[in-house]
Coordinates of N, CA and C in Angstrom, one line a residue:
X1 N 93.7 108.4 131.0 CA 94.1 109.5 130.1 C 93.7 109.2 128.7
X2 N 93.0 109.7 128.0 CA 93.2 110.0 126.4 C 93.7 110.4 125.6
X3 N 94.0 110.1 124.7 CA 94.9 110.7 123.7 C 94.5 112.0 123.1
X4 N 95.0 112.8 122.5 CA 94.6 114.2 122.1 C 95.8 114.4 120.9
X5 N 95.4 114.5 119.9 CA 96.7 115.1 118.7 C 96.3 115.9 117.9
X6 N 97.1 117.2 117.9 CA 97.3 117.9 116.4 C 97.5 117.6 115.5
X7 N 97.6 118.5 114.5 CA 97.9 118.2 112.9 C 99.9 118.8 113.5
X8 N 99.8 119.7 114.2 CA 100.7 120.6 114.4 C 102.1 119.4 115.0
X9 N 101.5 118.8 116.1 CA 102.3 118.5 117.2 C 102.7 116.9 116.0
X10 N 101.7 116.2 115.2 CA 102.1 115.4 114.3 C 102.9 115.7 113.6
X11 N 103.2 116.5 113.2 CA 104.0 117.3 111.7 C 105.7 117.3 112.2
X12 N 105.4 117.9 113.9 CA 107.0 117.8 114.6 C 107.6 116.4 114.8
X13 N 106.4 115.6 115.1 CA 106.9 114.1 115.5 C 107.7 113.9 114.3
X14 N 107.1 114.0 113.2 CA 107.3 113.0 111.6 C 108.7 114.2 111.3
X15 N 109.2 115.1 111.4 CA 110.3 116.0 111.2 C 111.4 115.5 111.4
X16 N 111.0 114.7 113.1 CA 112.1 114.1 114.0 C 112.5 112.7 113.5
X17 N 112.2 112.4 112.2 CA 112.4 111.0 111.5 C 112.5 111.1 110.3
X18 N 113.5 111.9 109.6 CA 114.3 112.4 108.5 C 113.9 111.1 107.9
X19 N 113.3 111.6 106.5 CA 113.3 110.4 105.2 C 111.4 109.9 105.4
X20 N 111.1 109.7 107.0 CA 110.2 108.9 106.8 C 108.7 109.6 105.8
X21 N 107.6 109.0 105.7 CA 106.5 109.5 105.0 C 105.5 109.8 106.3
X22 N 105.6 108.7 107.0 CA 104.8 108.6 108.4 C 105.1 108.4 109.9
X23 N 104.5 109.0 110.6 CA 104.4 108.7 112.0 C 103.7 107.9 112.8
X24 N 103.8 106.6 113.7 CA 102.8 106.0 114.5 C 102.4 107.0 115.5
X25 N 100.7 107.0 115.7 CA 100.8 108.3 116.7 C 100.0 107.3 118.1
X26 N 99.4 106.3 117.7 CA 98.6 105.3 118.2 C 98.1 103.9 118.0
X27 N 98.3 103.1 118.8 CA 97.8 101.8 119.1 C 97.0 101.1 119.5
X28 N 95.9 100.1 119.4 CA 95.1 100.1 120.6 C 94.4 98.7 119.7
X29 N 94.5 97.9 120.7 CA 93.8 96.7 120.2 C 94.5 96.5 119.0
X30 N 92.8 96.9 117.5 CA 93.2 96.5 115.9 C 93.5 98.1 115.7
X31 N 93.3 99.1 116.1 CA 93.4 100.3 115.9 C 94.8 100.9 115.9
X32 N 94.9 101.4 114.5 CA 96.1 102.0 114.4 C 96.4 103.3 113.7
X33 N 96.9 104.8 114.6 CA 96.7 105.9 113.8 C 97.8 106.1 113.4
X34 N 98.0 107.0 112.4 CA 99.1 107.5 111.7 C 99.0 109.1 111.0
X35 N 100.2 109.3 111.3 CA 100.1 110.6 110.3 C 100.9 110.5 109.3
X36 N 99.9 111.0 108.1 CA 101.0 110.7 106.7 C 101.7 112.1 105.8
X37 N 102.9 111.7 105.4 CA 103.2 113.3 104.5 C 103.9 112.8 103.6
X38 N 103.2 112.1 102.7 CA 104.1 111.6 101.7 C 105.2 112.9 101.1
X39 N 106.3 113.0 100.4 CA 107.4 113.6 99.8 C 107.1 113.5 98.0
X40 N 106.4 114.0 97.5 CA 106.7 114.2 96.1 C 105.5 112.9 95.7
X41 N 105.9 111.5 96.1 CA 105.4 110.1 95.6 C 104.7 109.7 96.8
X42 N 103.8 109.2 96.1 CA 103.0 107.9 97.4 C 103.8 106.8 96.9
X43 N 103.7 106.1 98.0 CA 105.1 104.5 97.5 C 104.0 103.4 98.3
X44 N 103.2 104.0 98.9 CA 102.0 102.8 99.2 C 101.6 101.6 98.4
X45 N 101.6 100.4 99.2 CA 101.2 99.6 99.0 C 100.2 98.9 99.0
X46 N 99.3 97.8 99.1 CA 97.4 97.7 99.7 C 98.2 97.1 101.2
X47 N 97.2 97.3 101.9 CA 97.5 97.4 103.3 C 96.4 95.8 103.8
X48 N 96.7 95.5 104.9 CA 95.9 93.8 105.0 C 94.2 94.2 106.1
X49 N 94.6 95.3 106.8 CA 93.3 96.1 107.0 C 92.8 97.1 106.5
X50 N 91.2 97.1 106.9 CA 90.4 98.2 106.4 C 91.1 99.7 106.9
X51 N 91.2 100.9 105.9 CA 91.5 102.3 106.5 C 90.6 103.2 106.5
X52 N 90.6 104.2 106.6 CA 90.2 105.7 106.6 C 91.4 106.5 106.9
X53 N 91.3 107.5 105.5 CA 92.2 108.8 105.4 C 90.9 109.9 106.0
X54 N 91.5 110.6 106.9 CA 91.1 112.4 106.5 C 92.0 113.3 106.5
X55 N 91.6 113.9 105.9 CA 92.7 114.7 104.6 C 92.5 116.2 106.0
X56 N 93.7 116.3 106.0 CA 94.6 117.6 107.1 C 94.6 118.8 106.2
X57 N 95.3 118.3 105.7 CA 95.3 119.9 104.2 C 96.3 119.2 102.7
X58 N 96.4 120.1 101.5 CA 96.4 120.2 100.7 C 95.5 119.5 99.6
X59 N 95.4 118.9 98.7 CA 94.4 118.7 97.3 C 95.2 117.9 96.2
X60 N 94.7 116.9 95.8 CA 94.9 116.1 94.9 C 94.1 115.1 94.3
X61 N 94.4 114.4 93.4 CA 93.7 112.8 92.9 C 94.0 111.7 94.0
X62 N 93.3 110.9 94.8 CA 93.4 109.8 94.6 C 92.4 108.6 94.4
X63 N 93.7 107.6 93.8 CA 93.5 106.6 92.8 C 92.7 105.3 94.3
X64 N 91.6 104.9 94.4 CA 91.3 103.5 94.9 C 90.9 102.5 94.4
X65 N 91.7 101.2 94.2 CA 91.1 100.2 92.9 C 91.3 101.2 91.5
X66 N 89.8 101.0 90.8 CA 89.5 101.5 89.9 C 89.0 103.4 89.8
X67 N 88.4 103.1 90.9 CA 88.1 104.6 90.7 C 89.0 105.7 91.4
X68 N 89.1 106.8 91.0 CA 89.4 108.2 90.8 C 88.7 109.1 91.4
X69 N 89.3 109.9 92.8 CA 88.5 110.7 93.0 C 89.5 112.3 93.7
X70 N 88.7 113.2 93.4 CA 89.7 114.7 93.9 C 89.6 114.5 95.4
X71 N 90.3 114.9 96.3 CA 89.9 115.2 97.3 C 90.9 116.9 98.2
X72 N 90.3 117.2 99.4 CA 90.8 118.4 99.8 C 90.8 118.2 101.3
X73 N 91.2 119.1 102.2 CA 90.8 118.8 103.2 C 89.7 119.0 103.7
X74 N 89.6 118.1 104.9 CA 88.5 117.8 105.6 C 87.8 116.3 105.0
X75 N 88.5 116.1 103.9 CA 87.4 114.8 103.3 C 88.1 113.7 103.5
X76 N 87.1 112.5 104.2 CA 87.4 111.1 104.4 C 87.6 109.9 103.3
X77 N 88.2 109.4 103.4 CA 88.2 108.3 102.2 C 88.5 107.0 102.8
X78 N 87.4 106.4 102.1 CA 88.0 104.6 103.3 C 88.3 103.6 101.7
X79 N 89.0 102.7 102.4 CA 89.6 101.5 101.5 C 89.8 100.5 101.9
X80 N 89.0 99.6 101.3 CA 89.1 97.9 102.0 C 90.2 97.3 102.0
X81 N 90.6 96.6 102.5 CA 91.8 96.0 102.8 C 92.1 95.3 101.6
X82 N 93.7 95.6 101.2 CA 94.2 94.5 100.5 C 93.8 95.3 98.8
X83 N 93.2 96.7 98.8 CA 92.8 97.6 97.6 C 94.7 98.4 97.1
X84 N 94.3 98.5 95.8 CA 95.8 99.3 95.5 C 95.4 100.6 95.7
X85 N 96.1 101.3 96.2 CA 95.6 102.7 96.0 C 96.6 103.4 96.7
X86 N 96.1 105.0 96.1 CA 97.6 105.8 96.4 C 97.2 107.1 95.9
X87 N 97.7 108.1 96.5 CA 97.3 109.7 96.3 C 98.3 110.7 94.9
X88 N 97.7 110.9 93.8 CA 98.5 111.1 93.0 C 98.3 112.8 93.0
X89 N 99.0 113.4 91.8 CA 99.0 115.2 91.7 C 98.5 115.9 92.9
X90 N 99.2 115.6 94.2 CA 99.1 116.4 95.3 C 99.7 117.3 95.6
X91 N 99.3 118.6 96.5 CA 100.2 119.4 96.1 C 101.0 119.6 97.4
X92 N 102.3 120.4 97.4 CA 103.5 120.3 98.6 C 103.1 120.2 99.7
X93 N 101.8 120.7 100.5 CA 101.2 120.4 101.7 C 100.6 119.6 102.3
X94 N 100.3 118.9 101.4 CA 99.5 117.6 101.2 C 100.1 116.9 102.7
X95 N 98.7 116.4 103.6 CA 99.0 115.8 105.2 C 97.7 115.2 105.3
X96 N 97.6 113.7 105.8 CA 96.4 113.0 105.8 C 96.7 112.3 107.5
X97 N 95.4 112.4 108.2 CA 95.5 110.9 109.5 C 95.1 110.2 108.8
X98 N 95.8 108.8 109.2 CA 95.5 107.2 108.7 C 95.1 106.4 109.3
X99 N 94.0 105.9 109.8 CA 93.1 104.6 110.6 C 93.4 103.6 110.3
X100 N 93.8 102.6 110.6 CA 94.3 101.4 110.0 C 92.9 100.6 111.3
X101 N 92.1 99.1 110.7 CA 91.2 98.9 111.6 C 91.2 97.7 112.0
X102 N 90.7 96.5 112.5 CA 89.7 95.3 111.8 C 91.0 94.1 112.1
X103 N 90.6 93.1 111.3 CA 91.0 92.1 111.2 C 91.8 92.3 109.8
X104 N 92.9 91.2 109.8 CA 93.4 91.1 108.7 C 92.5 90.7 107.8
X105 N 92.3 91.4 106.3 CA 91.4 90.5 105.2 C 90.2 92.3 105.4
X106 N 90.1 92.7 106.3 CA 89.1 93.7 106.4 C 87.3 93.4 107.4
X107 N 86.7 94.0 107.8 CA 85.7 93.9 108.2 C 84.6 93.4 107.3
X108 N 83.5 92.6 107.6 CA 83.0 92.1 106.6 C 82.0 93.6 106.4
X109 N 81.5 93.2 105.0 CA 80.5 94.6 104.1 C 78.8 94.3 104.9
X110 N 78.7 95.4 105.9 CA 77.2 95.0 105.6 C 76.5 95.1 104.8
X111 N 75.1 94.1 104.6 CA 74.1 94.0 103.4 C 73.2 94.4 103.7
X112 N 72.3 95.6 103.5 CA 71.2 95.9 103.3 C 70.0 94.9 102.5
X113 N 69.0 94.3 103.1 CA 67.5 93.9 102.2 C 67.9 92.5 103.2

């Protein structure tokens, strides 16, 4: 069997756990999915693996490290392990899937030359 998820059928899971920001939706090996709906604040912390966000719906700033960037839905954003980062001026609808991947410390960077 395979797994198959909505934005929809995630949104009910995360309903059914008053307070929370997230839902585990999957497991597997290093692989870990999530659905996120932060409330008002991101309260995130850097995480010990490599992620990838894609953004479900709404629009905001987020902050990775140093840089700044808008995002909306449909757009991906990855973050190496152990980076501060956190989604700021989002607006009330605001819903991202979360990849969590790798080894603790993150996957090493390929080098091109």
């Amino acid at each position: 069997m395979t797994p198959a998820f909505t934005a929809q059928a995630a949104r009910g899971l995360l309903a059914r756990s008053p307070g929370a920001a997230s839902v585990r939706l999957l497991e597997r090996g290093t692989l870990l999915l999530e659905y996120y709906r932060p409330d008002r604040v991101d309260r995130q912390a850097p995480h010990a693996q490599d992620e990838v966000y894609v953004v479900v719906s709404g629009s905001g700033t987020f902050l990775n490290g140093p840089a700044r960037h808008a995002f909306g839905p449909g757009d991906m954003l990855f973050v190496p392990a152990g980076t501060e980062h956190r989604f700021v001026d989002f607006t009330e609808d605001f819903a991202t899937w979360v990849v969590f991947y790798g080894p603790e410390g993150g996957e090493k960077p390929v080098t091109n030359g």
